[in-house]
């Protein structure tokens, strides 16, 4: 339970002794002005806020811009996550001592470097990689070149621009189908096309170079198709040491049975039951260690999360599909409820280069997350529908993804992905049942969710 004491936000523990300790901790911390700022506004950030508010080191949490869910754990401030001058002013005025970045946009735009290069901000740590590090997500060509340079297994590829369009068309003709085309830059999760024929790939390739995804597709990566099952590994690193967080599998397609259009993610299961210890050893040796060593060799400053999207191929190989420079959404809503450490303690040790001394403590139970979306998503959908029934959910956590409150405090839908419903259970199938039952209790016009999360496991 979260209680608010004047400007303090803390998490009430069950026993009186623990409460007293926490209060003492808060008073001590208050003297050290451990105010924290979290950037972002989705379900991932609600899950971050939930974890941060539990920290004994958190005296006050601000979220910019946040959502109605994050406001249960701190104070939302009306600042965009990419408005660096406004963030600077806020951080200095409110004695913020650490900034935690949820989404990729501020990272790719260089918030880490902005803080480091500013006389007044340089001693305030930012949890998130440098601008160059964020290129692992911001540029597919950068991340593919990084993987090849450091011998990290990934699909064979080549990159092309208008300048060598003809070469690109010839390259496509030499490929097996399906062929994967990727816009180099950020394209809101839409920049990857899987083409089933050479002709389709050639036509799409031309369109991409002609601006189908704006500047993001001025360069196109053409990649070999990998046939297998995907899952993700999340790593926290200080650029030298690292800790592996729980794995998760995300369900990206809108329709049941993984049919239809790609979305930001319609559900997640952590851990995916098919991921064995042996597979994780291979991932650690062949992918995670060379990635962190690559940061060192390339002089890339990286203090934050690396999201490694993996393909477990039918051949048994494990290859990287993509890197992201942040936690996943909705994977965070499944992974963080399983993470038992004081998250700010872990962040502080990351910043101080003491990450190797931390033990990562994970709840053995499985977590499943189901996303409740707006009817029509990921295409056109309506907003502003009244949401009811959240209070009736007793066996799951409900994270806000796209919601807002009107002047009367009524909760309304405000995005394609509206809510994330997470349940924990020793048996992952039971956890899915719980999430499904809770999802059914929440109502708004046009509610849509996949009832088959985990169907393939
Ligand atoms: P990305 O943005 O690179 O993660 O790609 C988005 C999605 O496209 C991935 O999650 C995969 O489902 C799919 N994808 C990307 N690259 C490949 C590939 N080489 N082979 C098969 N599927 C891919
Ligand atoms: N769920 C996919 C992502 O966060 O990129």
Tab-separated table of C-alpha atoms and ligand atoms in Angstrom:
chain	number	residue	atom	x	y	z
A	1	UNK	CA	0.000	0.000	0.000
A	2	UNK	CA	1.318	3.456	-0.825
A	3	UNK	CA	0.821	6.284	1.634
A	4	UNK	CA	1.734	9.904	1.203
A	5	UNK	CA	3.248	11.857	4.101
A	6	UNK	CA	3.405	15.521	3.160
A	7	UNK	CA	5.916	15.563	0.335
A	8	UNK	CA	7.081	12.038	1.025
A	9	UNK	CA	5.915	9.030	-0.890
A	10	UNK	CA	6.738	5.710	0.626
A	11	UNK	CA	5.592	2.198	0.616
A	12	UNK	CA	3.894	0.906	3.721
A	13	UNK	CA	5.253	-2.460	4.760
A	14	UNK	CA	3.168	-4.974	6.616
A	15	UNK	CA	4.961	-5.026	9.972
A	16	UNK	CA	5.216	-2.029	12.276
A	17	UNK	CA	8.942	-2.578	12.659
A	18	UNK	CA	9.528	-2.337	8.959
A	19	UNK	CA	7.382	0.773	8.785
A	20	UNK	CA	9.422	2.467	11.510
A	21	UNK	CA	12.612	1.572	9.707
A	22	UNK	CA	11.263	2.931	6.470
A	23	UNK	CA	10.197	6.169	8.123
A	24	UNK	CA	13.639	6.531	9.669
A	25	UNK	CA	15.147	5.787	6.307
A	26	UNK	CA	12.985	8.403	4.683
A	27	UNK	CA	13.968	11.057	7.224
A	28	UNK	CA	17.629	10.278	6.673
A	29	UNK	CA	17.167	10.268	2.944
A	30	UNK	CA	15.165	13.467	3.080
A	31	UNK	CA	18.218	15.190	4.488
A	32	UNK	CA	20.082	13.898	1.453
A	33	UNK	CA	17.272	15.136	-0.778
A	34	UNK	CA	16.898	11.892	-2.672
A	35	UNK	CA	14.319	13.232	-5.069
A	36	UNK	CA	13.963	11.253	-8.257
A	37	UNK	CA	12.626	12.069	-11.692
A	38	UNK	CA	11.222	9.402	-13.994
A	39	UNK	CA	10.669	10.273	-17.672
A	40	UNK	CA	7.847	8.756	-19.706
A	41	UNK	CA	4.117	8.187	-19.640
A	42	UNK	CA	3.184	4.594	-20.453
A	43	UNK	CA	2.606	1.256	-18.772
A	44	UNK	CA	6.357	0.711	-18.555
A	45	UNK	CA	6.688	3.957	-16.591
A	46	UNK	CA	3.802	2.997	-14.298
A	47	UNK	CA	5.719	-0.212	-13.520
A	48	UNK	CA	8.922	1.805	-12.940
A	49	UNK	CA	7.025	4.189	-10.624
A	50	UNK	CA	5.608	1.232	-8.694
A	51	UNK	CA	9.132	-0.150	-8.164
A	52	UNK	CA	10.755	3.209	-7.401
A	53	UNK	CA	8.099	4.156	-4.826
A	54	UNK	CA	8.966	0.977	-2.914
A	55	UNK	CA	12.578	2.084	-2.561
A	56	UNK	CA	13.801	3.153	0.877
A	57	UNK	CA	15.929	5.695	-1.000
A	58	UNK	CA	12.972	7.429	-2.630
A	59	UNK	CA	11.763	10.396	-0.648
A	60	UNK	CA	9.901	11.916	-3.542
A	61	UNK	CA	9.237	10.740	-7.035
A	62	UNK	CA	8.327	13.038	-9.912
A	63	UNK	CA	7.166	11.678	-13.251
A	64	UNK	CA	7.347	13.747	-16.446
A	65	UNK	CA	4.787	13.653	-17.885
A	66	UNK	CA	3.398	10.472	-16.256
A	67	UNK	CA	-0.198	9.220	-16.381
A	68	UNK	CA	-3.048	8.667	-13.890
A	69	UNK	CA	-1.381	5.404	-12.819
A	70	UNK	CA	2.004	6.944	-12.058
A	71	UNK	CA	0.312	9.651	-9.979
A	72	UNK	CA	-0.514	6.952	-7.411
A	73	UNK	CA	3.216	6.680	-6.724
A	74	UNK	CA	4.485	10.219	-7.105
A	75	UNK	CA	3.798	13.635	-8.580
A	76	UNK	CA	3.213	14.011	-12.298
A	77	UNK	CA	4.720	17.126	-13.842
A	78	UNK	CA	3.623	18.596	-17.167
A	79	UNK	CA	6.930	18.362	-18.961
A	80	UNK	CA	7.586	16.348	-22.089
A	81	UNK	CA	10.229	13.641	-21.728
A	82	UNK	CA	12.174	15.256	-24.593
A	83	UNK	CA	12.004	18.894	-23.434
A	84	UNK	CA	15.566	19.004	-22.097
A	85	UNK	CA	15.647	22.703	-21.065
A	86	UNK	CA	12.395	22.287	-19.073
A	87	UNK	CA	13.752	19.079	-17.506
A	88	UNK	CA	16.930	20.931	-16.499
A	89	UNK	CA	14.992	23.739	-14.827
A	90	UNK	CA	12.769	21.259	-12.998
A	91	UNK	CA	15.668	19.093	-11.809
A	92	UNK	CA	17.522	22.086	-10.375
A	93	UNK	CA	14.460	23.676	-8.763
A	94	UNK	CA	13.378	20.419	-7.138
A	95	UNK	CA	16.759	19.055	-6.028
A	96	UNK	CA	16.360	15.928	-8.156
A	97	UNK	CA	19.308	13.598	-7.546
A	98	UNK	CA	18.757	10.965	-10.214
A	99	UNK	CA	16.887	10.802	-13.533
A	100	UNK	CA	15.494	7.491	-14.757
A	101	UNK	CA	14.561	7.338	-18.430
A	102	UNK	CA	11.720	5.042	-19.557
A	103	UNK	CA	11.312	5.518	-23.344
A	104	UNK	CA	13.900	5.594	-26.126
A	105	UNK	CA	13.205	9.077	-27.542
A	106	UNK	CA	15.024	11.127	-24.851
A	107	UNK	CA	17.940	8.680	-24.983
A	108	UNK	CA	18.272	8.754	-28.759
A	109	UNK	CA	18.030	12.569	-28.576
A	110	UNK	CA	20.931	12.571	-26.114
A	111	UNK	CA	19.605	13.299	-22.621
A	112	UNK	CA	22.565	11.492	-21.042
A	113	UNK	CA	25.058	13.718	-22.890
A	114	UNK	CA	22.927	16.818	-22.198
A	115	UNK	CA	23.312	16.204	-18.450
A	116	UNK	CA	26.985	15.285	-18.646
A	117	UNK	CA	27.910	18.358	-20.661
A	118	UNK	CA	26.019	20.803	-18.426
A	119	UNK	CA	27.988	22.359	-15.529
A	120	UNK	CA	24.891	22.337	-13.270
A	121	UNK	CA	23.689	18.842	-14.193
A	122	UNK	CA	26.868	16.846	-14.708
A	123	UNK	CA	26.798	15.271	-11.230
A	124	UNK	CA	23.177	14.164	-11.495
A	125	UNK	CA	23.155	10.600	-12.821
A	126	UNK	CA	20.904	9.601	-15.694
A	127	UNK	CA	19.853	5.938	-15.893
A	128	UNK	CA	20.050	5.361	-19.624
A	129	UNK	CA	22.837	5.161	-22.198
A	130	UNK	CA	24.731	7.957	-23.903
A	131	UNK	CA	23.534	9.194	-27.288
A	132	UNK	CA	25.998	6.882	-29.049
A	133	UNK	CA	24.882	3.921	-26.905
A	134	UNK	CA	21.238	4.676	-27.736
A	135	UNK	CA	22.127	4.275	-31.415
A	136	UNK	CA	21.874	0.534	-30.772
A	137	UNK	CA	18.137	1.217	-31.034
A	138	UNK	CA	18.170	4.504	-32.956
A	139	UNK	CA	19.935	3.053	-35.992
A	140	UNK	CA	19.520	-0.504	-37.258
A	141	UNK	CA	22.634	-0.057	-39.423
A	142	UNK	CA	24.641	1.016	-36.347
A	143	UNK	CA	23.431	-1.957	-34.318
A	144	UNK	CA	24.071	-4.459	-37.135
A	145	UNK	CA	27.602	-3.092	-37.636
A	146	UNK	CA	28.170	-3.297	-33.849
A	147	UNK	CA	27.102	-6.952	-33.838
A	148	UNK	CA	29.240	-7.886	-36.818
A	149	UNK	CA	32.271	-6.022	-35.359
A	150	UNK	CA	31.938	-7.909	-32.076
A	151	UNK	CA	31.038	-11.291	-33.586
A	152	UNK	CA	27.586	-11.332	-32.005
A	153	UNK	CA	25.273	-13.783	-33.817
A	154	UNK	CA	22.603	-12.038	-35.889
A	155	UNK	CA	20.958	-12.347	-39.320
A	156	UNK	CA	23.121	-11.607	-42.369
A	157	UNK	CA	22.403	-8.133	-43.775
A	158	UNK	CA	23.370	-5.271	-46.002
A	159	UNK	CA	22.480	-1.565	-45.940
A	160	UNK	CA	21.507	0.741	-48.779
A	161	UNK	CA	20.525	4.353	-49.520
A	162	UNK	CA	19.302	6.154	-52.676
A	163	UNK	CA	22.967	6.403	-53.674
A	164	UNK	CA	23.238	2.627	-54.171
A	165	UNK	CA	19.587	1.768	-54.870
A	166	UNK	CA	20.507	-0.326	-57.895
A	167	UNK	CA	22.901	-2.435	-55.846
A	168	UNK	CA	20.124	-2.894	-53.290
A	169	UNK	CA	17.720	-4.203	-55.938
A	170	UNK	CA	20.360	-6.650	-57.168
A	171	UNK	CA	21.038	-7.733	-53.568
A	172	UNK	CA	17.327	-8.434	-53.072
A	173	UNK	CA	17.297	-10.615	-56.189
A	174	UNK	CA	20.020	-12.801	-54.704
A	175	UNK	CA	18.118	-13.382	-51.434
A	176	UNK	CA	15.842	-16.207	-50.365
A	177	UNK	CA	12.281	-15.262	-49.400
A	178	UNK	CA	10.881	-14.064	-47.095
A	179	UNK	CA	13.082	-10.976	-47.040
A	180	UNK	CA	13.195	-8.551	-44.116
A	181	UNK	CA	13.421	-4.797	-44.827
A	182	UNK	CA	14.107	-2.414	-41.974
A	183	UNK	CA	14.026	1.364	-41.837
A	184	UNK	CA	17.329	2.387	-40.274
A	185	UNK	CA	15.858	4.958	-37.865
A	186	UNK	CA	13.071	5.020	-35.285
A	187	UNK	CA	9.706	4.443	-36.968
A	188	UNK	CA	7.340	3.943	-34.020
A	189	UNK	CA	7.670	0.166	-34.262
A	190	UNK	CA	6.397	0.128	-37.852
A	191	UNK	CA	9.651	0.226	-39.778
A	192	UNK	CA	10.119	-3.526	-40.282
A	193	UNK	CA	8.548	-5.224	-43.304
A	194	UNK	CA	8.650	-8.945	-43.970
A	195	UNK	CA	8.156	-9.473	-47.714
A	196	UNK	CA	7.161	-12.857	-49.069
A	197	UNK	CA	8.264	-12.290	-52.686
A	198	UNK	CA	11.255	-10.676	-54.408
A	199	UNK	CA	8.914	-8.341	-56.327
A	200	UNK	CA	7.191	-7.142	-53.152
A	201	UNK	CA	10.568	-6.585	-51.476
A	202	UNK	CA	11.834	-4.544	-54.444
A	203	UNK	CA	8.713	-2.364	-54.482
A	204	UNK	CA	8.787	-1.805	-50.711
A	205	UNK	CA	12.517	-1.100	-50.813
A	206	UNK	CA	11.981	1.674	-53.379
A	207	UNK	CA	9.086	3.115	-51.360
A	208	UNK	CA	11.128	3.092	-48.185
A	209	UNK	CA	13.992	4.965	-49.830
A	210	UNK	CA	11.392	7.384	-51.230
A	211	UNK	CA	10.357	8.294	-47.692
A	212	UNK	CA	7.721	5.724	-46.696
A	213	UNK	CA	8.900	6.192	-43.086
A	214	UNK	CA	10.243	9.711	-43.568
A	215	UNK	CA	13.910	10.221	-42.741
A	216	UNK	CA	13.917	6.948	-40.801
A	217	UNK	CA	13.959	4.998	-44.074
A	218	UNK	CA	16.524	7.148	-45.923
A	219	UNK	CA	18.733	4.144	-45.179
A	220	UNK	CA	17.341	0.605	-45.386
A	221	UNK	CA	18.737	-2.558	-43.857
A	222	UNK	CA	17.972	-5.725	-45.830
A	223	UNK	CA	18.158	-8.785	-43.661
A	224	UNK	CA	17.924	-12.546	-43.846
A	225	UNK	CA	14.672	-13.925	-42.382
A	226	UNK	CA	15.063	-15.918	-39.174
A	227	UNK	CA	12.517	-18.654	-38.541
A	228	UNK	CA	11.927	-19.396	-34.876
A	229	UNK	CA	10.427	-18.172	-31.632
A	230	UNK	CA	11.290	-14.790	-30.132
A	231	UNK	CA	12.019	-13.825	-26.554
A	232	UNK	CA	13.779	-10.977	-24.845
A	233	UNK	CA	16.536	-10.681	-22.294
A	234	UNK	CA	16.950	-7.540	-20.214
A	235	UNK	CA	20.346	-6.518	-18.948
A	236	UNK	CA	21.290	-3.708	-16.591
A	237	UNK	CA	24.855	-2.505	-17.077
A	238	UNK	CA	27.264	0.177	-15.927
A	239	UNK	CA	29.141	-0.304	-19.188
A	240	UNK	CA	31.528	-2.843	-17.683
A	241	UNK	CA	29.611	-5.029	-15.245
A	242	UNK	CA	26.129	-6.334	-15.913
A	243	UNK	CA	23.209	-8.133	-14.309
A	244	UNK	CA	20.681	-10.195	-16.217
A	245	UNK	CA	17.054	-9.542	-15.309
A	246	UNK	CA	14.199	-11.981	-15.973
A	247	UNK	CA	13.474	-12.957	-19.563
A	248	UNK	CA	10.104	-12.319	-21.197
A	249	UNK	CA	8.168	-13.086	-24.330
A	250	UNK	CA	6.124	-10.351	-25.920
A	251	UNK	CA	3.070	-10.861	-28.186
A	252	UNK	CA	3.344	-8.200	-30.882
A	253	UNK	CA	0.488	-9.018	-33.248
A	254	UNK	CA	-2.993	-7.601	-32.692
A	255	UNK	CA	-4.871	-10.818	-33.435
A	256	UNK	CA	-5.161	-14.126	-31.648
A	257	UNK	CA	-2.834	-16.821	-32.962
A	258	UNK	CA	-0.325	-14.027	-33.772
A	259	UNK	CA	-2.368	-12.814	-36.721
A	260	UNK	CA	-2.787	-9.316	-38.110
A	261	UNK	CA	-0.860	-6.101	-37.720
A	262	UNK	CA	2.120	-5.453	-35.486
A	263	UNK	CA	1.490	-3.476	-32.301
A	264	UNK	CA	3.647	-2.149	-29.497
A	265	UNK	CA	2.894	-5.419	-27.702
A	266	UNK	CA	-0.363	-7.061	-26.590
A	267	UNK	CA	0.918	-9.151	-23.705
A	268	UNK	CA	3.951	-10.721	-22.094
A	269	UNK	CA	4.989	-13.825	-20.204
A	270	UNK	CA	7.988	-13.881	-17.872
A	271	UNK	CA	9.823	-16.196	-17.931
A	272	UNK	CA	8.906	-17.902	-21.223
A	273	UNK	CA	8.881	-21.566	-20.147
A	274	UNK	CA	10.873	-22.770	-23.183
A	275	UNK	CA	13.960	-20.768	-22.201
A	276	UNK	CA	16.312	-23.195	-20.462
A	277	UNK	CA	19.351	-22.510	-18.299
A	278	UNK	CA	21.512	-23.922	-21.054
A	279	UNK	CA	20.031	-21.456	-23.560
A	280	UNK	CA	20.678	-18.597	-21.144
A	281	UNK	CA	24.295	-19.682	-20.748
A	282	UNK	CA	24.700	-19.555	-24.512
A	283	UNK	CA	23.012	-16.131	-24.607
A	284	UNK	CA	25.293	-14.846	-21.861
A	285	UNK	CA	28.498	-16.163	-23.436
A	286	UNK	CA	27.813	-15.424	-27.092
A	287	UNK	CA	25.652	-12.308	-26.851
A	288	UNK	CA	25.656	-10.488	-23.498
A	289	UNK	CA	29.375	-10.685	-22.691
A	290	UNK	CA	30.459	-9.605	-26.209
A	291	UNK	CA	27.882	-6.775	-26.113
A	292	UNK	CA	29.276	-5.322	-22.884
A	293	UNK	CA	32.860	-5.934	-24.048
A	294	UNK	CA	31.872	-4.169	-27.274
A	295	UNK	CA	30.855	-1.068	-25.298
A	296	UNK	CA	34.293	-1.049	-23.704
A	297	UNK	CA	36.183	-1.627	-26.931
A	298	UNK	CA	34.205	1.045	-28.774
A	299	UNK	CA	34.344	3.529	-25.891
A	300	UNK	CA	30.537	3.601	-25.649
A	301	UNK	CA	29.299	4.991	-22.330
A	302	UNK	CA	26.346	2.835	-21.329
A	303	UNK	CA	24.703	3.071	-17.898
A	304	UNK	CA	21.262	1.590	-18.200
A	305	UNK	CA	19.149	-1.176	-19.638
A	306	UNK	CA	19.897	-3.167	-22.763
A	307	UNK	CA	16.905	-4.954	-24.215
A	308	UNK	CA	18.151	-7.852	-26.331
A	309	UNK	CA	15.476	-9.188	-28.673
A	310	UNK	CA	16.403	-12.776	-29.530
A	311	UNK	CA	15.341	-15.417	-32.004
A	312	UNK	CA	15.553	-19.062	-30.943
A	313	UNK	CA	15.824	-20.485	-34.424
A	314	UNK	CA	14.389	-23.798	-35.516
A	315	UNK	CA	18.003	-24.844	-36.101
A	316	UNK	CA	18.625	-24.364	-32.350
A	317	UNK	CA	20.805	-21.270	-32.851
A	318	UNK	CA	20.265	-18.124	-30.788
A	319	UNK	CA	20.593	-14.840	-32.684
A	320	UNK	CA	19.903	-11.184	-31.961
A	321	UNK	CA	16.883	-9.691	-33.749
A	322	UNK	CA	17.363	-6.223	-32.310
A	323	UNK	CA	18.691	-4.192	-29.419
A	324	UNK	CA	16.672	-1.557	-27.629
A	325	UNK	CA	18.280	0.972	-25.306
A	326	UNK	CA	15.542	0.728	-22.652
A	327	UNK	CA	13.172	-1.719	-21.031
A	328	UNK	CA	10.339	-3.186	-23.104
A	329	UNK	CA	6.670	-2.321	-22.906
A	330	UNK	CA	4.670	-4.429	-21.916
A	331	UNK	CA	7.579	-6.655	-20.802
A	332	UNK	CA	8.437	-4.311	-17.916
A	333	UNK	CA	4.928	-4.762	-16.527
A	334	UNK	CA	5.673	-8.515	-16.310
A	335	UNK	CA	9.370	-8.355	-15.351
A	336	UNK	CA	9.357	-5.657	-12.635
A	337	UNK	CA	6.719	-7.286	-10.389
A	338	UNK	CA	9.119	-10.273	-10.224
A	339	UNK	CA	12.134	-8.117	-9.343
A	340	UNK	CA	12.554	-7.979	-5.582
A	341	UNK	CA	15.544	-5.651	-5.095
A	342	UNK	CA	15.286	-2.028	-4.041
A	343	UNK	CA	15.568	-0.647	-7.574
A	344	UNK	CA	17.157	2.645	-6.560
A	345	UNK	CA	19.782	0.745	-4.583
A	346	UNK	CA	20.594	-1.155	-7.755
A	347	UNK	CA	20.633	2.040	-9.854
A	348	UNK	CA	22.906	3.744	-7.321
A	349	UNK	CA	25.333	0.834	-7.433
A	350	UNK	CA	25.191	0.941	-11.244
A	351	UNK	CA	26.102	4.615	-11.250
A	352	UNK	CA	28.872	4.046	-8.686
A	353	UNK	CA	30.377	1.145	-10.675
A	354	UNK	CA	29.445	-1.310	-7.888
A	355	UNK	CA	26.902	-3.301	-9.861
A	356	UNK	CA	29.002	-6.463	-9.586
A	357	UNK	CA	28.484	-6.422	-5.788
A	358	UNK	CA	24.687	-6.587	-6.104
A	359	UNK	CA	22.673	-9.782	-5.948
A	360	UNK	CA	19.668	-9.642	-8.199
A	361	UNK	CA	16.725	-11.093	-6.311
A	362	UNK	CA	13.903	-12.513	-8.423
A	363	UNK	CA	10.492	-13.868	-7.453
A	364	UNK	CA	10.358	-17.424	-8.796
A	365	UNK	CA	6.709	-17.063	-9.724
A	366	UNK	CA	5.785	-16.429	-13.344
A	367	UNK	CA	4.199	-13.157	-14.387
A	368	UNK	CA	1.776	-12.681	-17.247
A	369	UNK	CA	0.594	-9.396	-18.647
A	370	UNK	CA	-2.423	-8.827	-20.865
A	371	UNK	CA	-2.856	-5.506	-22.622
A	372	UNK	CA	-6.333	-4.026	-22.882
A	373	UNK	CA	-6.436	-1.986	-26.077
A	374	UNK	CA	-8.834	0.428	-27.762
A	375	UNK	CA	-11.038	-1.040	-30.493
A	376	UNK	CA	-9.375	-0.416	-33.867
A	377	UNK	CA	-5.794	-0.255	-32.550
A	378	UNK	CA	-3.160	-0.335	-34.082
A	379	UNK	CA	-5.115	1.542	-36.756
A	380	UNK	CA	-7.577	4.372	-36.023
A	381	UNK	CA	-9.295	4.212	-32.660
A	382	UNK	CA	-11.380	6.521	-30.482
A	383	UNK	CA	-10.246	7.956	-27.171
A	384	UNK	CA	-12.139	9.309	-24.172
A	385	UNK	CA	-14.162	6.183	-23.252
A	386	UNK	CA	-15.069	5.880	-19.557
A	387	UNK	CA	-13.142	3.069	-17.814
A	388	UNK	CA	-14.830	1.158	-14.993
A	389	UNK	CA	-14.093	-1.928	-12.955
A	390	UNK	CA	-10.422	-1.487	-12.038
A	391	UNK	CA	-11.343	-1.455	-8.331
A	392	UNK	CA	-12.945	-4.885	-8.775
A	393	UNK	CA	-9.610	-6.409	-9.787
A	394	UNK	CA	-8.228	-8.142	-6.714
A	395	UNK	CA	-5.848	-10.799	-8.031
A	396	UNK	CA	-3.820	-8.758	-10.530
A	397	UNK	CA	-1.937	-5.493	-10.813
A	398	UNK	CA	-3.299	-2.949	-13.258
A	399	UNK	CA	-0.808	-0.616	-14.918
A	400	UNK	CA	-1.980	2.403	-16.896
A	401	UNK	CA	-0.670	2.683	-20.460
A	402	UNK	CA	-2.956	5.147	-22.236
A	403	UNK	CA	-5.398	6.715	-19.776
A	404	UNK	CA	-6.288	10.223	-18.593
A	405	UNK	CA	-8.608	11.780	-16.047
A	406	UNK	CA	-11.203	14.397	-16.897
A	407	UNK	CA	-11.893	17.404	-14.653
A	408	UNK	CA	-14.103	15.277	-12.380
A	409	UNK	CA	-11.464	12.614	-11.923
A	410	UNK	CA	-13.241	10.121	-14.214
A	411	UNK	CA	-10.782	7.724	-15.808
A	412	UNK	CA	-10.870	7.722	-19.616
A	413	UNK	CA	-9.087	5.855	-22.375
A	414	UNK	CA	-6.351	7.934	-23.994
A	415	UNK	CA	-4.335	5.629	-26.224
A	416	UNK	CA	-4.214	2.490	-28.329
A	417	UNK	CA	-2.902	0.446	-25.468
A	418	UNK	CA	-4.977	1.416	-22.429
A	419	UNK	CA	-4.139	-0.845	-19.473
A	420	UNK	CA	-1.790	-3.716	-18.654
A	421	UNK	CA	-3.087	-6.440	-16.336
A	422	UNK	CA	-0.359	-8.469	-14.614
A	423	UNK	CA	-0.724	-11.574	-12.459
A	424	UNK	CA	1.825	-13.673	-10.606
A	425	UNK	CA	1.569	-17.381	-9.947
A	426	UNK	CA	3.881	-20.382	-9.540
A	427	UNK	CA	2.157	-21.875	-12.579
A	428	UNK	CA	2.335	-19.567	-15.605
A	429	UNK	CA	-0.904	-21.012	-17.002
A	430	UNK	CA	-2.678	-20.082	-13.789
A	431	UNK	CA	-1.137	-16.605	-13.990
A	432	UNK	CA	-2.642	-16.232	-17.468
A	433	UNK	CA	-6.042	-17.361	-16.176
A	434	UNK	CA	-5.855	-14.752	-13.425
A	435	UNK	CA	-4.964	-12.006	-15.900
A	436	UNK	CA	-7.789	-13.074	-18.196
A	437	UNK	CA	-10.299	-13.044	-15.316
A	438	UNK	CA	-9.119	-9.605	-14.211
A	439	UNK	CA	-9.177	-8.281	-17.791
A	440	UNK	CA	-12.829	-9.330	-18.046
A	441	UNK	CA	-13.722	-7.219	-14.986
A	442	UNK	CA	-12.549	-3.965	-16.556
A	443	UNK	CA	-14.871	-2.252	-18.994
A	444	UNK	CA	-14.927	0.532	-21.534
A	445	UNK	CA	-16.511	0.900	-24.943
A	446	UNK	CA	-14.438	-0.899	-27.570
A	447	UNK	CA	-12.287	-2.864	-25.111
A	448	UNK	CA	-10.166	-5.398	-26.966
A	449	UNK	CA	-7.639	-7.869	-25.661
A	450	UNK	CA	-6.066	-11.093	-26.784
A	451	UNK	CA	-7.436	-14.017	-24.815
A	452	UNK	CA	-4.672	-16.305	-26.056
A	453	UNK	CA	-1.503	-14.813	-24.540
A	454	UNK	CA	0.867	-17.755	-24.035
A	455	UNK	CA	-0.964	-19.884	-26.614
A	456	UNK	CA	2.282	-21.017	-28.241
A	457	UNK	CA	4.214	-21.915	-25.108
B	1	LIG	P1	12.753	-5.148	-34.865
B	1	LIG	O1	12.218	-3.754	-34.805
B	1	LIG	O2	14.088	-5.275	-35.502
B	1	LIG	O3	12.653	-5.857	-33.545
B	1	LIG	O4	11.705	-5.974	-35.720
B	1	LIG	C1	10.347	-6.037	-35.348
B	1	LIG	C2	9.868	-7.455	-35.467
B	1	LIG	O5	10.038	-7.918	-36.795
B	1	LIG	C3	10.652	-8.430	-34.598
B	1	LIG	O6	10.186	-8.483	-33.301
B	1	LIG	C4	10.426	-9.718	-35.353
B	1	LIG	O7	9.150	-10.256	-35.040
B	1	LIG	C5	10.409	-9.278	-36.784
B	1	LIG	N1	11.755	-9.420	-37.354
B	1	LIG	C6	12.731	-8.495	-37.396
B	1	LIG	N2	13.828	-8.972	-37.988
B	1	LIG	C7	13.558	-10.243	-38.349
B	1	LIG	C8	14.298	-11.255	-39.019
B	1	LIG	N3	15.521	-11.054	-39.484
B	1	LIG	N4	13.694	-12.444	-39.199
B	1	LIG	C9	12.440	-12.662	-38.765
B	1	LIG	N5	11.685	-11.749	-38.154
B	1	LIG	C10	12.233	-10.527	-37.941
B	2	LIG	N1	7.409	-4.693	-26.568
B	2	LIG	C1	8.373	-4.293	-27.507
B	2	LIG	C2	9.161	-3.123	-27.163
B	2	LIG	O1	9.090	-2.601	-26.076
B	2	LIG	O2	9.925	-2.689	-28.013
